[in-house]
Amino acid sequence: MSASRWRKVVTLAAAVPLALGLVATPAPAAPATFTHPGVLVSRPQLDFVKAQVNAGAQPWKAAYDQAKASTYASLSRTPKPRSVVECGPYSDPNLGCTDEREDAIAAYTDALIWYISGDARYAQKAIALMDAWSATITNHTNSNAPLQTGWAGSSWPRAAEIIKYTYTSWPNSGRFGTMLRNVYLNKIINGSNSNGNWELSMMEAAVGISVFLEDKTNYDKAVTRYRNRVAAYVYLTSDGSLPKTVPGSGLSTRDQIVGYWQGQGTFVDGLTQETCRDFVHTGYGIAAIADVAETLRIQGQDVYGTDVGERLRQALGFQSKYELGTAVPSWLCGGSVKRGLGPVTEVGFNALHGRLGIAMANTQTLTESKRPAGTNALFVAWQTLTHANNPA
């Protein structure tokens, strides 16, 4: 996906005035001991899903069948690694970009099926995919490299965590970790001033990779950047007359902030920085917010009860309302929105409604109507299977 015109904005000489809502949220400390598997899904969550699927319960059985019938789960899949993955704007050029993302999703799909079914062929296929890439890739290049690295880098550690900590043997797991550190983490850990979904996806990858590597320093760095970006991506009335900005954004005036928010000058709870761009990109941002929050919860740092959870709740509700077809008022995006939120609501909905009991009528209607949620072929996959009504 292309970057916005703000992608190359650099820090202004003076810091953004506090009156404009500069974010400076400290990261919680990394856990003393990391929980494994612990990226997006935990062992108790996986055990819950396995029990539901084996009992034929819905919606988990339908979601499992959907994943297993997909091309991502094919045992005849041939990995397509490249030394250099080159991704330009609007996927031009696309030299290995789709192959990398889909092989990463396939590895995660196979890892899930292995755990749920106990069929070792799927664990071995996940390993074959991860080994092929860790033996080959050296870099990501061109303008969309940070985003591509974030997308693929979000899926890889999910798969790796399940395989390393639930399968009997993975001889090349160390090499895979080296790949994650040298080819992925170094590309994403310092974030992005592009549209907010870029940095959110990059921090999802950075947090997941840091868990796999048990890297407390980069974990804390990624969580700090994540919390700053969440606060600057979803507006709350408590932010004041303008949305918050992140350190280094270069956004120091109202006109600059409104421009960055796609020309939207009226701000209400749940509006995101990309709502008036389109709901597809907004969905990427919302998904990453929820995914990181879930990983942090597994690692003992529950942010659902903080402003992160409130922003996630409001963003889900606001976008779901219009995704369901509510008429768009004239003050919002010029009276028209581009729908297409994607399969991104399950994780946040389960955490906030399922575990915390918060009423979320629009999000519930949308989520339940889209089950089983599949994959967006980028970094979101099988969240009905993993998170629908999952109390673990």
Short mmCIF file of C-alpha atoms in Angstrom, two decimals:
data_model
loop_
_atom_site.label_atom_id
_atom_site.label_comp_id
_atom_site.label_asym_id
_atom_site.label_seq_id
_atom_site.Cartn_x
_atom_site.Cartn_y
_atom_site.Cartn_z
CA MET A 1 0.00 0.00 0.00
CA SER A 2 1.20 3.50 -0.74
CA ALA A 3 2.42 5.85 1.92
CA SER A 4 0.65 9.12 2.53
CA ARG A 5 2.23 12.41 1.69
CA TRP A 6 3.38 12.54 5.32
CA ARG A 7 5.63 9.52 5.01
CA LYS A 8 8.77 11.62 4.66
CA VAL A 9 7.90 14.24 7.26
CA VAL A 10 10.83 14.82 9.58
CA THR A 11 11.03 16.23 13.06
CA LEU A 12 10.71 19.98 13.26
CA ALA A 13 13.40 21.95 15.04
CA ALA A 14 11.10 22.63 17.95
CA ALA A 15 9.14 19.98 19.79
CA VAL A 16 5.41 19.82 19.14
CA PRO A 17 3.69 22.09 21.65
CA LEU A 18 2.00 20.26 24.49
CA ALA A 19 -1.16 22.21 23.63
CA LEU A 20 -1.42 20.08 20.53
CA GLY A 21 -1.44 16.89 22.57
CA LEU A 22 2.08 15.52 22.26
CA VAL A 23 2.08 11.90 23.38
CA ALA A 24 4.83 10.66 25.66
CA THR A 25 3.57 7.41 27.15
CA PRO A 26 6.14 5.32 29.03
CA ALA A 27 6.27 1.63 28.24
CA PRO A 28 5.44 -0.90 30.92
CA ALA A 29 8.45 -2.99 31.83
CA ALA A 30 9.04 -6.19 29.91
CA PRO A 31 8.04 -9.31 31.85
CA ALA A 32 10.66 -10.90 34.05
CA THR A 33 9.93 -14.14 32.23
CA PHE A 34 8.27 -14.31 28.83
CA THR A 35 5.26 -16.59 28.35
CA HIS A 36 5.46 -19.07 25.44
CA PRO A 37 3.66 -19.60 23.17
CA GLY A 38 2.79 -15.98 23.67
CA VAL A 39 2.28 -14.03 20.45
CA LEU A 40 -1.43 -13.31 19.87
CA VAL A 41 -2.42 -16.76 21.17
CA SER A 42 -1.44 -18.55 24.37
CA ARG A 43 -1.48 -22.23 25.22
CA PRO A 44 -4.69 -21.89 27.28
CA GLN A 45 -6.36 -20.14 24.34
CA LEU A 46 -5.18 -22.85 21.96
CA ASP A 47 -6.38 -25.55 24.34
CA PHE A 48 -9.81 -23.91 24.45
CA VAL A 49 -9.99 -23.80 20.66
CA LYS A 50 -8.83 -27.39 20.34
CA ALA A 51 -11.53 -28.59 22.72
CA GLN A 52 -14.24 -26.67 20.87
CA VAL A 53 -13.17 -27.92 17.44
CA ASN A 54 -12.91 -31.51 18.64
CA ALA A 55 -16.41 -31.22 20.11
CA GLY A 56 -17.74 -29.89 16.79
CA ALA A 57 -18.85 -26.67 18.47
CA GLN A 58 -19.59 -23.52 16.48
CA PRO A 59 -18.28 -21.12 15.33
CA TRP A 60 -14.92 -22.77 15.96
CA LYS A 61 -15.48 -25.91 13.86
CA ALA A 62 -16.56 -23.86 10.83
CA ALA A 63 -13.59 -21.56 11.32
CA TYR A 64 -11.20 -24.50 11.57
CA ASP A 65 -12.65 -26.09 8.45
CA GLN A 66 -12.27 -22.76 6.64
CA ALA A 67 -8.61 -22.50 7.58
CA LYS A 68 -7.84 -26.12 6.77
CA ALA A 69 -9.54 -25.88 3.36
CA SER A 70 -7.62 -22.75 2.42
CA THR A 71 -4.59 -22.72 0.14
CA TYR A 72 -2.54 -21.63 3.14
CA ALA A 73 -2.97 -25.06 4.70
CA SER A 74 -2.00 -27.06 1.62
CA LEU A 75 0.56 -29.72 2.46
CA SER A 76 1.83 -29.47 -1.11
CA ARG A 77 2.63 -25.77 -0.76
CA THR A 78 6.09 -24.88 -2.07
CA PRO A 79 7.89 -22.03 -0.28
CA LYS A 80 8.93 -19.11 -2.48
CA PRO A 81 11.73 -17.37 -0.58
CA ARG A 82 13.80 -14.55 -2.06
CA SER A 83 17.05 -13.02 -0.92
CA VAL A 84 15.72 -9.49 -1.40
CA VAL A 85 12.00 -8.73 -1.23
CA GLU A 86 11.27 -5.50 -3.09
CA CYS A 87 7.94 -3.77 -2.49
CA GLY A 88 7.07 -0.46 -4.11
CA PRO A 89 3.99 1.76 -3.78
CA TYR A 90 0.76 0.09 -4.86
CA SER A 91 2.75 -3.17 -5.03
CA ASP A 92 4.78 -1.90 -7.98
CA PRO A 93 7.17 -3.59 -8.09
CA ASN A 94 6.04 -6.71 -6.26
CA LEU A 95 9.13 -8.89 -6.11
CA GLY A 96 8.36 -11.51 -3.51
CA CYS A 97 5.99 -9.36 -1.46
CA THR A 98 2.88 -11.47 -1.88
CA ASP A 99 4.89 -14.69 -1.66
CA GLU A 100 6.48 -13.66 1.63
CA ARG A 101 3.25 -12.54 3.29
CA GLU A 102 1.37 -15.62 2.18
CA ASP A 103 4.11 -18.05 3.18
CA ALA A 104 4.15 -16.40 6.62
CA ILE A 105 0.37 -16.73 6.95
CA ALA A 106 0.67 -20.33 5.73
CA ALA A 107 3.21 -21.13 8.42
CA TYR A 108 0.87 -19.70 11.05
CA THR A 109 -2.09 -21.58 9.56
CA ASP A 110 -0.15 -24.84 9.62
CA ALA A 111 0.96 -24.22 13.19
CA LEU A 112 -2.64 -23.72 14.31
CA ILE A 113 -3.81 -26.85 12.51
CA TRP A 114 -0.93 -28.84 14.01
CA TYR A 115 -1.87 -27.82 17.53
CA ILE A 116 -5.58 -28.40 17.09
CA SER A 117 -5.37 -31.66 15.12
CA GLY A 118 -2.13 -33.18 16.40
CA ASP A 119 -1.19 -34.00 12.80
CA ALA A 120 2.60 -33.62 12.70
CA ARG A 121 2.58 -33.08 8.93
CA TYR A 122 1.33 -29.55 9.53
CA ALA A 123 4.07 -28.77 12.04
CA GLN A 124 6.62 -30.06 9.56
CA LYS A 125 5.15 -27.93 6.77
CA ALA A 126 5.29 -24.84 8.99
CA ILE A 127 8.94 -25.62 9.72
CA ALA A 128 9.69 -26.13 6.03
CA LEU A 129 8.26 -22.69 5.22
CA MET A 130 10.11 -20.95 8.03
CA ASP A 131 13.38 -22.74 7.26
CA ALA A 132 13.19 -21.86 3.56
CA TRP A 133 12.88 -18.17 4.31
CA SER A 134 15.43 -18.08 7.12
CA ALA A 135 17.97 -19.71 4.81
CA THR A 136 17.39 -17.16 2.05
CA ILE A 137 16.12 -13.68 2.87
CA THR A 138 18.58 -10.88 3.58
CA ASN A 139 16.63 -7.63 3.10
CA HIS A 140 13.47 -5.71 2.22
CA THR A 141 13.79 -2.78 -0.15
CA ASN A 142 11.86 0.04 -1.87
CA SER A 143 9.32 2.45 -0.39
CA ASN A 144 6.92 -0.09 1.14
CA ALA A 145 9.69 -2.11 2.77
CA PRO A 146 8.82 -1.02 6.35
CA LEU A 147 5.15 -1.94 5.91
CA GLN A 148 5.94 -5.22 4.17
CA THR A 149 8.37 -6.10 6.95
CA GLY A 150 5.69 -5.30 9.52
CA TRP A 151 3.05 -7.42 7.82
CA ALA A 152 5.17 -10.52 7.28
CA GLY A 153 6.92 -9.94 10.58
CA SER A 154 3.58 -10.07 12.39
CA SER A 155 2.75 -13.55 11.10
CA TRP A 156 6.15 -15.24 11.41
CA PRO A 157 6.51 -15.09 15.22
CA ARG A 158 2.96 -16.35 15.74
CA ALA A 159 3.89 -19.48 13.83
CA ALA A 160 7.32 -19.74 15.38
CA GLU A 161 6.03 -19.49 18.94
CA ILE A 162 3.55 -22.33 18.47
CA ILE A 163 6.04 -24.62 16.75
CA LYS A 164 9.01 -23.96 19.04
CA TYR A 165 7.03 -24.47 22.23
CA THR A 166 4.59 -27.23 21.29
CA TYR A 167 6.35 -29.39 18.67
CA THR A 168 9.07 -31.91 19.43
CA SER A 169 11.92 -30.58 17.30
CA TRP A 170 12.89 -27.57 15.20
CA PRO A 171 16.66 -27.67 14.63
CA ASN A 172 16.80 -24.37 12.73
CA SER A 173 14.80 -22.28 15.21
CA GLY A 174 17.96 -20.35 16.12
CA ARG A 175 18.56 -19.42 12.49
CA PHE A 176 14.95 -18.29 12.23
CA GLY A 177 15.44 -16.05 15.26
CA THR A 178 18.54 -14.55 13.66
CA MET A 179 16.50 -13.79 10.55
CA LEU A 180 13.82 -12.08 12.62
CA ARG A 181 16.39 -9.90 14.34
CA ASN A 182 18.57 -8.99 11.36
CA VAL A 183 16.07 -8.79 8.51
CA TYR A 184 12.87 -7.73 10.29
CA LEU A 185 13.39 -6.12 13.69
CA ASN A 186 16.10 -3.75 12.49
CA LYS A 187 13.80 -2.48 9.73
CA ILE A 188 10.80 -1.73 11.94
CA ILE A 189 11.85 -0.95 15.50
CA ASN A 190 12.28 2.79 14.89
CA GLY A 191 8.77 3.16 13.52
CA SER A 192 7.34 5.31 10.75
CA ASN A 193 5.75 8.72 10.24
CA SER A 194 3.55 7.43 7.44
CA ASN A 195 -0.17 6.80 7.95
CA GLY A 196 -0.66 5.28 11.38
CA ASN A 197 -1.48 1.77 10.23
CA TRP A 198 2.16 1.48 9.09
CA GLU A 199 3.64 2.03 12.51
CA LEU A 200 0.98 -0.01 14.27
CA SER A 201 1.67 -3.03 12.06
CA MET A 202 5.41 -2.48 12.44
CA MET A 203 5.05 -2.45 16.23
CA GLU A 204 2.90 -5.58 16.14
CA ALA A 205 5.77 -7.30 14.40
CA ALA A 206 8.36 -5.76 16.72
CA VAL A 207 6.52 -6.86 19.86
CA GLY A 208 5.97 -10.39 18.55
CA ILE A 209 9.57 -10.75 17.43
CA SER A 210 10.82 -9.41 20.77
CA VAL A 211 8.76 -12.05 22.57
CA PHE A 212 10.21 -14.82 20.42
CA LEU A 213 13.73 -13.48 20.92
CA GLU A 214 13.10 -12.73 24.60
CA ASP A 215 14.51 -9.28 23.90
CA LYS A 216 13.36 -7.06 26.77
CA THR A 217 15.00 -3.89 25.48
CA ASN A 218 13.29 -3.95 22.09
CA TYR A 219 10.07 -5.15 23.67
CA ASP A 220 9.95 -2.03 25.83
CA LYS A 221 10.92 0.19 22.92
CA ALA A 222 8.20 -1.28 20.72
CA VAL A 223 5.54 -1.03 23.42
CA THR A 224 6.37 2.64 24.04
CA ARG A 225 6.06 3.43 20.35
CA TYR A 226 2.87 1.37 20.10
CA ARG A 227 1.17 3.21 22.97
CA ASN A 228 2.17 6.57 21.55
CA ARG A 229 0.78 5.64 18.14
CA VAL A 230 -2.49 4.22 19.51
CA ALA A 231 -3.11 7.53 21.31
CA ALA A 232 -2.39 9.42 18.10
CA TYR A 233 -4.42 7.09 15.85
CA VAL A 234 -7.79 6.98 17.63
CA TYR A 235 -9.35 10.20 18.88
CA LEU A 236 -11.06 10.57 22.26
CA THR A 237 -12.88 13.69 23.40
CA SER A 238 -10.52 13.82 26.36
CA ASP A 239 -7.66 14.55 23.94
CA GLY A 240 -8.92 18.11 23.53
CA SER A 241 -9.75 20.06 20.40
CA LEU A 242 -7.19 18.22 18.27
CA PRO A 243 -5.93 14.63 18.10
CA LYS A 244 -2.69 13.77 19.82
CA THR A 245 0.55 13.53 17.85
CA VAL A 246 3.60 11.38 18.39
CA PRO A 247 7.13 12.60 19.11
CA GLY A 248 8.91 13.21 15.83
CA SER A 249 5.78 13.44 13.70
CA GLY A 250 6.52 16.97 12.49
CA LEU A 251 2.85 17.89 12.96
CA SER A 252 2.82 21.21 14.79
CA THR A 253 -0.22 23.14 13.51
CA ARG A 254 -3.93 22.51 13.19
CA ASP A 255 -3.74 22.58 9.40
CA GLN A 256 -1.00 19.96 9.40
CA ILE A 257 -2.94 17.70 11.75
CA VAL A 258 -6.19 18.06 9.79
CA GLY A 259 -4.29 17.28 6.60
CA TYR A 260 -2.79 14.19 8.21
CA TRP A 261 -6.30 13.16 9.25
CA GLN A 262 -7.37 13.13 5.60
CA GLY A 263 -8.89 16.61 5.77
CA GLN A 264 -11.25 15.77 8.62
CA GLY A 265 -11.59 18.75 10.94
CA THR A 266 -14.39 17.56 13.22
CA PHE A 267 -13.22 15.04 15.80
CA VAL A 268 -15.40 12.61 17.75
CA ASP A 269 -14.81 9.53 19.88
CA GLY A 270 -13.61 6.58 17.80
CA LEU A 271 -12.64 8.51 14.69
CA THR A 272 -9.26 7.30 13.45
CA GLN A 273 -6.54 9.05 11.53
CA GLU A 274 -7.50 7.02 8.44
CA THR A 275 -11.30 6.81 8.74
CA CYS A 276 -11.70 9.35 5.95
CA ARG A 277 -9.08 7.62 3.82
CA ASP A 278 -10.93 4.30 3.77
CA PHE A 279 -12.03 1.59 6.16
CA VAL A 280 -9.61 -0.96 4.69
CA HIS A 281 -6.54 0.86 5.99
CA THR A 282 -8.40 1.80 9.16
CA GLY A 283 -9.02 -1.91 9.69
CA TYR A 284 -5.29 -2.60 9.46
CA GLY A 285 -4.68 -0.11 12.25
CA ILE A 286 -7.47 -1.44 14.45
CA ALA A 287 -6.30 -5.03 13.95
CA ALA A 288 -2.75 -4.19 14.97
CA ILE A 289 -3.94 -2.29 18.05
CA ALA A 290 -5.95 -5.32 19.19
CA ASP A 291 -3.27 -7.87 18.29
CA VAL A 292 -0.58 -6.10 20.29
CA ALA A 293 -2.92 -5.62 23.24
CA GLU A 294 -3.59 -9.36 23.21
CA THR A 295 0.10 -10.23 23.15
CA LEU A 296 0.76 -7.81 26.01
CA ARG A 297 -2.05 -9.41 28.01
CA ILE A 298 -0.50 -12.84 27.53
CA GLN A 299 2.81 -11.41 28.70
CA GLY A 300 1.20 -10.10 31.88
CA GLN A 301 0.63 -6.47 30.84
CA ASP A 302 -3.09 -5.96 30.39
CA VAL A 303 -3.68 -2.65 28.59
CA TYR A 304 -7.37 -3.25 27.87
CA GLY A 305 -8.24 -1.38 31.06
CA THR A 306 -6.20 1.66 30.03
CA ASP A 307 -6.74 4.31 27.37
CA VAL A 308 -5.61 1.71 24.82
CA GLY A 309 -8.70 -0.36 25.55
CA GLU A 310 -10.99 2.66 25.48
CA ARG A 311 -9.60 3.82 22.16
CA LEU A 312 -9.96 0.32 20.75
CA ARG A 313 -13.55 0.09 21.98
CA GLN A 314 -14.48 3.44 20.50
CA ALA A 315 -12.71 2.74 17.20
CA LEU A 316 -14.44 -0.61 16.80
CA GLY A 317 -17.85 0.84 17.61
CA PHE A 318 -17.50 3.91 15.40
CA GLN A 319 -16.27 2.05 12.33
CA SER A 320 -18.69 -0.86 12.85
CA LYS A 321 -21.64 1.53 12.92
CA TYR A 322 -20.87 2.88 9.47
CA GLU A 323 -19.66 -0.45 8.11
CA LEU A 324 -23.14 -1.77 8.90
CA GLY A 325 -24.64 0.90 6.67
CA THR A 326 -25.60 3.79 8.95
CA ALA A 327 -26.02 6.97 6.92
CA VAL A 328 -22.88 9.10 6.97
CA PRO A 329 -23.45 12.65 8.26
CA SER A 330 -22.23 15.57 6.19
CA TRP A 331 -19.56 16.54 8.73
CA LEU A 332 -17.86 13.14 8.47
CA CYS A 333 -15.51 12.63 5.52
CA GLY A 334 -17.56 15.00 3.39
CA GLY A 335 -20.63 12.82 3.83
CA SER A 336 -19.16 9.62 2.38
CA VAL A 337 -16.95 6.79 3.62
CA LYS A 338 -15.26 3.93 1.79
CA ARG A 339 -16.36 0.79 3.59
CA GLY A 340 -14.47 -2.51 3.74
CA LEU A 341 -13.25 -2.91 7.32
CA GLY A 342 -12.08 -6.49 6.86
CA PRO A 343 -11.87 -9.47 9.26
CA VAL A 344 -10.41 -7.40 12.08
CA THR A 345 -12.91 -7.18 14.93
CA GLU A 346 -12.75 -10.56 16.72
CA VAL A 347 -9.72 -9.99 18.96
CA GLY A 348 -10.81 -6.63 20.34
CA PHE A 349 -14.44 -7.67 20.62
CA ASN A 350 -13.56 -10.83 22.56
CA ALA A 351 -11.28 -8.97 24.93
CA LEU A 352 -13.61 -6.06 25.66
CA HIS A 353 -17.03 -7.69 25.40
CA GLY A 354 -16.28 -11.34 26.07
CA ARG A 355 -13.83 -11.00 28.94
CA LEU A 356 -14.72 -7.58 30.36
CA GLY A 357 -18.46 -7.64 29.67
CA ILE A 358 -18.60 -4.26 27.92
CA ALA A 359 -21.68 -3.77 25.73
CA MET A 360 -20.63 -3.25 22.09
CA ALA A 361 -23.83 -3.60 20.08
CA ASN A 362 -22.58 -2.48 16.66
CA THR A 363 -19.30 -4.34 16.94
CA GLN A 364 -21.15 -7.46 18.06
CA THR A 365 -23.58 -7.31 15.15
CA LEU A 366 -20.80 -6.84 12.63
CA THR A 367 -18.51 -9.47 14.15
CA GLU A 368 -21.15 -12.17 14.41
CA SER A 369 -22.44 -11.47 10.89
CA LYS A 370 -18.99 -12.02 9.39
CA ARG A 371 -18.15 -15.33 11.06
CA PRO A 372 -16.08 -17.24 10.36
CA ALA A 373 -13.58 -14.44 9.73
CA GLY A 374 -10.87 -15.49 7.31
CA THR A 375 -7.71 -13.68 6.31
CA ASN A 376 -6.90 -10.39 4.60
CA ALA A 377 -3.86 -12.06 2.95
CA LEU A 378 -1.61 -9.49 4.63
CA PHE A 379 -1.30 -10.19 8.36
CA VAL A 380 -4.77 -10.93 9.74
CA ALA A 381 -5.81 -14.58 9.77
CA TRP A 382 -8.38 -16.92 11.34
CA GLN A 383 -9.41 -14.74 14.26
CA THR A 384 -12.82 -16.37 14.67
CA LEU A 385 -10.97 -19.63 15.20
CA THR A 386 -8.54 -18.23 17.74
CA HIS A 387 -10.55 -15.55 19.55
CA ALA A 388 -14.30 -15.97 19.16
CA ASN A 389 -15.77 -16.22 22.66
CA ASN A 390 -12.40 -17.39 23.96
CA PRO A 391 -12.32 -16.87 27.74
CA ALA A 392 -8.72 -18.03 28.23
#
